[in-house]
Coordinates of N, CA and C in Angstrom, one line a residue:
M1 N 128.1 109.3 103.2 CA 128.8 109.0 101.9 C 130.2 108.4 102.2
Q2 N 130.5 107.3 101.6 CA 131.8 106.7 101.7 C 132.7 107.0 100.6
M3 N 133.9 107.5 101.0 CA 134.9 107.8 100.0 C 135.7 106.6 99.6
R4 N 136.0 106.5 98.3 CA 136.7 105.3 97.8 C 137.9 105.9 97.0
S5 N 139.0 105.1 97.0 CA 140.1 105.5 96.2 C 140.4 104.5 95.1
F6 N 140.8 105.0 94.0 CA 141.1 104.1 92.8 C 142.4 104.5 92.2
L7 N 143.1 103.5 91.6 CA 144.3 103.7 90.9 C 144.1 103.3 89.4
G8 N 144.2 104.2 88.5 CA 144.1 103.8 87.1 C 145.4 103.7 86.4
L9 N 145.6 102.7 85.6 CA 146.9 102.5 84.9 C 146.6 102.5 83.4
T10 N 147.4 103.3 82.7 CA 147.2 103.4 81.2 C 148.6 103.3 80.6
A11 N 148.7 102.5 79.6 CA 150.0 102.3 78.9 C 149.9 103.1 77.5
H12 N 151.0 103.7 77.2 CA 151.1 104.4 75.9 C 152.3 103.8 75.2
C13 N 152.2 103.5 73.9 CA 153.4 103.0 73.2 C 153.3 103.4 71.7
G14 N 154.5 103.6 71.2 CA 154.6 103.9 69.8 C 154.7 102.7 68.9
V15 N 154.0 102.7 67.8 CA 154.1 101.6 66.8 C 154.3 102.3 65.5
V16 N 154.5 101.5 64.4 CA 154.7 102.0 63.1 C 153.6 103.0 62.7
T17 N 152.3 102.6 63.0 CA 151.2 103.4 62.5 C 150.9 104.6 63.4
G18 N 151.6 104.8 64.5 CA 151.3 105.9 65.4 C 151.4 105.5 66.9
L19 N 150.8 106.4 67.7 CA 150.8 106.1 69.1 C 149.5 105.4 69.5
N20 N 149.6 104.4 70.4 CA 148.5 103.7 70.9 C 148.4 103.8 72.4
S21 N 147.2 103.8 73.0 CA 147.0 103.9 74.4 C 146.0 102.8 74.8
V22 N 146.2 102.2 75.9 CA 145.3 101.2 76.4 C 145.2 101.3 77.9
T23 N 144.0 101.1 78.5 CA 143.8 101.1 79.9 C 144.1 99.7 80.4
L24 N 145.1 99.7 81.3 CA 145.5 98.4 81.8 C 144.6 97.9 83.0
G25 N 144.1 98.9 83.7 CA 143.2 98.6 84.8 C 142.9 99.8 85.6
V26 N 141.8 99.6 86.3 CA 141.3 100.6 87.3 C 141.1 99.8 88.5
Y27 N 141.8 100.1 89.6 CA 141.8 99.3 90.8 C 141.3 100.1 92.0
E28 N 140.3 99.5 92.7 CA 139.9 100.1 93.9 C 140.9 99.8 95.0
L29 N 141.3 100.8 95.7 CA 142.4 100.6 96.7 C 141.7 100.3 98.0
S30 N 142.0 99.1 98.5 CA 141.4 98.6 99.7 C 142.2 98.8 101.0
E31 N 143.5 99.2 100.8 CA 144.4 99.4 101.9 C 144.9 100.8 101.9
R32 N 145.7 101.1 102.9 CA 146.4 102.5 102.9 C 147.3 102.5 101.6
R33 N 147.4 103.7 101.1 CA 148.1 103.9 99.8 C 149.6 104.0 100.1
T34 N 150.2 103.0 100.6 CA 151.6 103.0 100.9 C 152.3 102.8 99.5
S35 N 153.6 103.2 99.5 CA 154.4 102.9 98.3 C 154.5 101.4 98.0
E36 N 154.6 100.6 99.0 CA 154.8 99.2 98.8 C 153.5 98.6 98.2
Y37 N 152.3 99.0 98.7 CA 151.0 98.6 98.2 C 150.8 99.0 96.8
L38 N 151.1 100.2 96.4 CA 151.0 100.7 95.1 C 151.9 100.0 94.1
S39 N 153.2 99.8 94.6 CA 154.2 99.1 93.8 C 153.7 97.7 93.5
E40 N 153.1 97.0 94.5 CA 152.5 95.7 94.3 C 151.5 95.6 93.2
I41 N 150.6 96.6 93.2 CA 149.5 96.7 92.2 C 150.1 96.9 90.8
L42 N 151.1 97.8 90.7 CA 151.8 98.0 89.4 C 152.4 96.7 88.9
L43 N 153.1 96.0 89.7 CA 153.8 94.8 89.3 C 152.8 93.7 89.0
N44 N 151.7 93.6 89.7 CA 150.7 92.6 89.4 C 150.0 92.9 88.1
T45 N 149.8 94.1 87.8 CA 149.2 94.5 86.6 C 150.1 94.2 85.4
F46 N 151.4 94.5 85.5 CA 152.3 94.1 84.4 C 152.4 92.6 84.2
R47 N 152.3 91.8 85.3 CA 152.3 90.3 85.2 C 151.0 89.9 84.4
E48 N 149.9 90.5 84.8 CA 148.6 90.1 84.2 C 148.7 90.4 82.7
W49 N 149.3 91.5 82.3 CA 149.4 91.8 80.9 C 150.6 91.2 80.2
G50 N 151.4 90.5 80.9 CA 152.6 90.0 80.3 C 153.7 91.0 79.9
I51 N 153.7 92.1 80.7 CA 154.6 93.2 80.4 C 155.9 93.0 81.3
N52 N 157.0 93.0 80.7 CA 158.3 92.9 81.4 C 158.6 94.3 82.0
P53 N 158.6 94.5 83.3 CA 158.9 95.8 83.9 C 160.2 96.5 83.3
E54 N 161.1 95.7 82.9 CA 162.4 96.3 82.4 C 162.2 97.0 81.0
T55 N 161.0 96.7 80.4 CA 160.8 97.3 79.1 C 160.1 98.7 79.2
I56 N 159.7 99.0 80.4 CA 159.1 100.3 80.7 C 160.1 101.4 80.6
S57 N 159.9 102.4 79.8 CA 160.9 103.5 79.7 C 160.6 104.7 80.6
A58 N 159.4 104.9 81.0 CA 159.0 106.0 81.9 C 157.6 105.8 82.4
V59 N 157.4 106.4 83.6 CA 156.1 106.3 84.3 C 155.8 107.8 84.7
V60 N 154.6 108.3 84.2 CA 154.2 109.6 84.6 C 153.1 109.5 85.6
T61 N 153.3 110.3 86.7 CA 152.3 110.3 87.8 C 152.3 111.7 88.4
D62 N 151.4 111.9 89.4 CA 151.4 113.1 90.1 C 152.7 113.1 91.0
N63 N 152.9 114.1 91.8 CA 154.1 114.3 92.6 C 154.0 113.7 94.0
A64 N 153.0 113.0 94.3 CA 152.8 112.5 95.7 C 154.0 111.5 96.0
G65 N 154.5 111.6 97.2 CA 155.7 110.9 97.6 C 155.5 109.4 97.5
N66 N 154.2 108.9 97.8 CA 154.0 107.4 97.9 C 154.1 106.8 96.5
I67 N 153.5 107.5 95.4 CA 153.6 107.0 94.1 C 155.0 107.1 93.5
V68 N 155.7 108.2 93.8 CA 157.0 108.3 93.3 C 157.9 107.2 93.8
K69 N 157.8 106.9 95.1 CA 158.5 105.8 95.7 C 158.1 104.5 95.2
A70 N 156.8 104.3 94.9 CA 156.3 103.1 94.4 C 156.9 102.8 93.0
I71 N 157.1 103.8 92.2 CA 157.7 103.7 90.9 C 159.1 103.2 91.1
D72 N 159.9 103.8 92.0 CA 161.2 103.4 92.3 C 161.3 102.0 92.8
L73 N 160.4 101.6 93.6 CA 160.4 100.2 94.1 C 160.1 99.2 93.0
A74 N 159.1 99.5 92.1 CA 158.7 98.6 91.1 C 159.7 98.4 90.0
F75 N 160.5 99.5 89.7 CA 161.4 99.4 88.6 C 162.9 99.4 89.0
S76 N 163.2 99.5 90.3 CA 164.5 99.5 90.9 C 165.5 100.5 90.3
Q77 N 164.9 101.4 89.5 CA 165.7 102.5 88.9 C 164.8 103.7 88.7
R78 N 165.3 104.9 88.6 CA 164.5 106.1 88.5 C 163.9 106.2 87.1
K79 N 162.6 105.9 87.0 CA 161.9 106.1 85.7 C 160.7 107.0 85.9
H80 N 160.6 107.6 87.0 CA 159.4 108.5 87.3 C 159.6 109.9 86.5
I81 N 158.5 110.3 85.9 CA 158.4 111.6 85.3 C 157.2 112.3 85.9
P82 N 157.4 113.5 86.6 CA 156.3 114.2 87.2 C 155.3 114.7 86.1
C83 N 154.0 114.6 86.3 CA 153.0 115.1 85.4 C 153.1 116.6 85.3
F84 N 153.3 117.1 84.1 CA 153.4 118.5 83.9 C 152.2 119.3 84.4
A85 N 151.0 118.8 84.1 CA 149.8 119.5 84.5 C 149.7 119.5 86.0
H86 N 150.1 118.4 86.7 CA 150.0 118.4 88.2 C 151.1 119.4 88.7
T87 N 152.2 119.4 88.2 CA 153.3 120.4 88.6 C 152.8 121.8 88.4
L88 N 152.2 122.1 87.3 CA 151.6 123.4 87.0 C 150.5 123.8 88.0
N89 N 149.7 122.8 88.4 CA 148.7 123.0 89.4 C 149.2 123.4 90.7
I90 N 150.3 122.7 91.1 CA 150.9 123.0 92.4 C 151.4 124.5 92.4
G91 N 152.1 124.9 91.3 CA 152.5 126.3 91.2 C 151.4 127.3 91.2
A92 N 150.3 127.0 90.5 CA 149.2 127.9 90.5 C 148.5 128.0 91.8
Q93 N 148.4 126.8 92.5 CA 147.8 126.8 93.9 C 148.6 127.7 94.8
T94 N 149.9 127.6 94.7 CA 150.8 128.4 95.5 C 150.5 129.9 95.3
I95 N 150.3 130.3 94.1 CA 150.0 131.7 93.8 C 148.6 132.1 94.3
L96 N 147.7 131.2 94.1 CA 146.3 131.5 94.6 C 146.1 131.5 96.1
H97 N 147.1 131.0 96.8 CA 147.0 131.0 98.3 C 147.7 132.2 98.9
N98 N 148.1 133.2 98.1 CA 148.6 134.4 98.8 C 147.4 135.1 99.6
D99 N 147.8 135.8 100.6 CA 146.7 136.3 101.6 C 145.6 137.0 101.0
K100 N 145.9 138.0 100.1 CA 144.8 138.8 99.5 C 143.9 138.0 98.6
L101 N 144.5 137.2 97.7 CA 143.7 136.4 96.8 C 142.9 135.3 97.6
K102 N 143.6 134.7 98.6 CA 142.9 133.6 99.4 C 141.7 134.1 100.0
N103 N 141.7 135.3 100.6 CA 140.5 135.8 101.3 C 139.4 136.1 100.3
I104 N 139.7 136.6 99.2 CA 138.6 136.9 98.2 C 138.0 135.5 97.7
I105 N 138.9 134.6 97.4 CA 138.5 133.3 96.9 C 137.6 132.6 98.0
L106 N 138.0 132.6 99.3 CA 137.3 132.0 100.4 C 135.9 132.6 100.5
K107 N 135.8 133.9 100.3 CA 134.5 134.6 100.4 C 133.6 134.2 99.2
M108 N 134.2 134.1 98.1 CA 133.5 133.7 96.9 C 133.0 132.2 97.0
E109 N 133.9 131.3 97.6 CA 133.5 129.9 97.8 C 132.4 129.8 98.8
S110 N 132.4 130.6 99.8 CA 131.3 130.5 100.8 C 130.0 131.0 100.2
I111 N 130.0 132.0 99.4 CA 128.7 132.4 98.7 C 128.2 131.3 97.7
I112 N 129.1 130.7 97.0 CA 128.8 129.7 96.1 C 128.2 128.5 96.8
T113 N 128.9 128.1 98.0 CA 128.4 127.0 98.8 C 127.0 127.3 99.3
W114 N 126.7 128.5 99.7 CA 125.4 128.9 100.1 C 124.4 128.7 99.0
F115 N 124.7 129.1 97.8 CA 123.8 128.9 96.7 C 123.6 127.4 96.4
K116 N 124.6 126.6 96.5 CA 124.5 125.2 96.3 C 123.6 124.5 97.3
Q117 N 123.6 125.0 98.5 CA 122.9 124.4 99.6 C 121.5 125.0 99.8
S118 N 121.2 126.1 99.1 CA 119.9 126.8 99.2 C 119.1 126.5 97.9
C119 N 118.0 125.8 98.0 CA 117.1 125.6 96.8 C 116.5 126.9 96.4
I120 N 116.1 127.7 97.3 CA 115.5 129.0 97.0 C 116.5 129.9 96.2
A121 N 117.7 130.0 96.7 CA 118.7 130.9 96.1 C 119.0 130.3 94.7
S122 N 119.2 129.0 94.6 CA 119.5 128.4 93.3 C 118.3 128.6 92.3
D123 N 117.1 128.4 92.7 CA 115.9 128.7 91.9 C 115.9 130.1 91.4
E124 N 116.2 131.1 92.3 CA 116.1 132.5 92.0 C 117.2 132.8 90.9
L125 N 118.4 132.2 91.1 CA 119.5 132.5 90.1 C 119.1 131.9 88.8
R126 N 118.5 130.7 88.8 CA 118.1 130.1 87.5 C 117.0 131.0 86.8
K127 N 116.1 131.5 87.6 CA 115.1 132.4 87.0 C 115.7 133.7 86.5
A128 N 116.7 134.2 87.2 CA 117.3 135.5 86.8 C 118.1 135.5 85.6
T129 N 118.7 134.3 85.2 CA 119.5 134.2 84.1 C 118.7 133.6 82.9
T130 N 119.1 134.1 81.7 CA 118.3 133.6 80.6 C 118.8 132.2 80.1
E131 N 120.0 131.9 80.4 CA 120.5 130.5 80.0 C 120.6 129.7 81.2
E132 N 120.9 128.4 81.0 CA 121.2 127.5 82.1 C 122.6 127.7 82.6
T133 N 122.7 128.8 83.3 CA 124.0 129.2 83.9 C 124.0 129.1 85.4
K134 N 124.9 128.3 85.9 CA 124.9 128.2 87.4 C 126.4 128.5 87.9
L135 N 126.5 128.7 89.2 CA 127.8 129.0 89.7 C 128.6 127.7 89.7
I136 N 129.9 127.9 89.6 CA 130.9 126.7 89.6 C 131.7 126.7 90.9
Q137 N 131.8 125.6 91.5 CA 132.6 125.4 92.7 C 134.0 124.9 92.2
D138 N 135.0 125.5 92.8 CA 136.4 125.1 92.4 C 136.8 123.8 93.1
I139 N 137.8 123.1 92.5 CA 138.3 121.9 93.0 C 139.8 122.1 93.2
S140 N 140.3 121.8 94.4 CA 141.7 122.2 94.7 C 142.7 121.5 93.8
T141 N 142.4 120.3 93.3 CA 143.3 119.6 92.4 C 143.4 120.1 91.0
R142 N 142.4 121.0 90.7 CA 142.4 121.5 89.3 C 142.4 123.0 89.4
W143 N 143.6 123.6 89.2 CA 143.8 125.1 89.3 C 142.9 125.8 88.4
N144 N 142.6 125.3 87.2 CA 141.8 126.0 86.3 C 140.3 126.1 86.7
S145 N 140.0 125.2 87.6 CA 138.6 125.3 88.2 C 138.4 126.6 89.0
T146 N 139.5 127.0 89.6 CA 139.4 128.3 90.3 C 139.2 129.4 89.4
Y147 N 139.9 129.4 88.2 CA 139.7 130.4 87.2 C 138.3 130.4 86.7
F148 N 137.7 129.2 86.4 CA 136.4 129.1 85.9 C 135.4 129.5 86.9
M149 N 135.6 129.2 88.2 CA 134.7 129.7 89.3 C 134.7 131.2 89.3
I150 N 135.9 131.8 89.3 CA 135.9 133.3 89.3 C 135.3 133.9 88.1
E151 N 135.6 133.4 86.9 CA 135.0 133.9 85.7 C 133.5 133.8 85.7
R152 N 132.9 132.7 86.2 CA 131.4 132.6 86.2 C 130.9 133.5 87.3
F153 N 131.5 133.6 88.4 CA 131.0 134.4 89.5 C 130.9 135.9 89.1
L154 N 132.0 136.3 88.4 CA 132.0 137.7 87.9 C 130.9 137.9 86.8
K155 N 130.6 136.9 86.0 CA 129.6 137.0 85.0 C 128.2 137.1 85.7
L156 N 128.0 136.4 86.8 CA 126.7 136.4 87.5 C 126.6 137.3 88.7
C157 N 127.7 138.1 89.0 CA 127.7 138.8 90.3 C 126.5 139.8 90.5
V158 N 126.0 140.4 89.4 CA 124.9 141.3 89.6 C 123.7 140.5 90.1
Y159 N 123.4 139.3 89.6 CA 122.3 138.5 90.0 C 122.6 137.9 91.4
V160 N 123.8 137.5 91.7 CA 124.2 136.9 93.0 C 124.0 138.0 94.1
N161 N 124.5 139.2 93.8 CA 124.4 140.3 94.8 C 122.9 140.5 95.2
E162 N 122.1 140.6 94.1 CA 120.7 140.9 94.4 C 120.0 139.7 95.2
I163 N 120.3 138.5 94.8 CA 119.7 137.4 95.5 C 120.2 137.2 96.9
V164 N 121.5 137.4 97.2 CA 122.0 137.4 98.5 C 121.4 138.4 99.4
S165 N 121.3 139.7 98.9 CA 120.7 140.7 99.7 C 119.2 140.5 100.0
L166 N 118.5 139.8 99.1 CA 117.1 139.6 99.3 C 116.9 138.3 100.2
L167 N 117.7 137.3 100.0 CA 117.4 136.0 100.7 C 118.1 135.7 101.9
S168 N 119.4 136.1 102.0 CA 120.1 135.6 103.2 C 119.5 136.0 104.5
P169 N 119.0 137.2 104.8 CA 118.4 137.4 106.1 C 117.1 136.6 106.2
F170 N 116.3 136.4 105.1 CA 115.1 135.6 105.2 C 115.4 134.2 105.6
E171 N 116.5 133.6 104.9 CA 116.8 132.2 105.2 C 117.4 132.0 106.6
A172 N 118.1 133.0 107.1 CA 118.7 132.9 108.5 C 117.5 133.0 109.4
A173 N 116.5 133.9 109.2 CA 115.3 133.9 110.1 C 114.5 132.7 110.0
T174 N 114.4 132.1 108.9 CA 113.6 130.8 108.7 C 114.3 129.7 109.5
R175 N 115.6 129.6 109.4 CA 116.4 128.6 110.2 C 116.2 128.8 111.7
E176 N 116.2 130.0 112.2 CA 116.0 130.3 113.6 C 114.6 129.9 114.0
V177 N 113.6 130.2 113.2 CA 112.2 129.8 113.6 C 112.0 128.3 113.6
S178 N 112.5 127.6 112.6 CA 112.3 126.2 112.4 C 113.3 125.4 113.4
G179 N 114.3 126.0 113.9 CA 115.2 125.3 114.8 C 116.3 124.7 114.1
D180 N 116.5 124.9 112.8 CA 117.6 124.3 112.0 C 118.8 125.2 112.2
H181 N 119.9 124.6 112.6 CA 121.1 125.3 112.8 C 122.3 124.6 112.2

């Protein structure tokens, strides 16, 4: 699988009838994401749309150093505003990485990964639950995904415990016999 990076640019402006938003572009990033490269993309996009960079009042991005510097380069003055949700995520991730919570979350993630990789375990979980409920894997850039992962895990823990106790020794033995490691 090849990973690709993209940069999306959206403009928001107020007019007499209310607020308007428009997607200026979504660009596949073909080079290292240096502040100079990102700044160049920003300025090229403004030229394409006929937007004078001096008319930009603020730019909201995540807190990554390269994009913060790119905003400074593109506008020659400080117009960067850190995204509130991203800043909140950083704070929440810091809390979630304390030693006690981190160990519990890592154990939970490893069990969920096992379910995601095991067709047998996934099928058993699907059969055991009455609705289409499956385990949720968290995503580090979205702190609330950890909350949703824990919430769903607790909801399904009775089924998960039963399936893990029944299948994990069987699957380990099957891998040893078949030579899969």
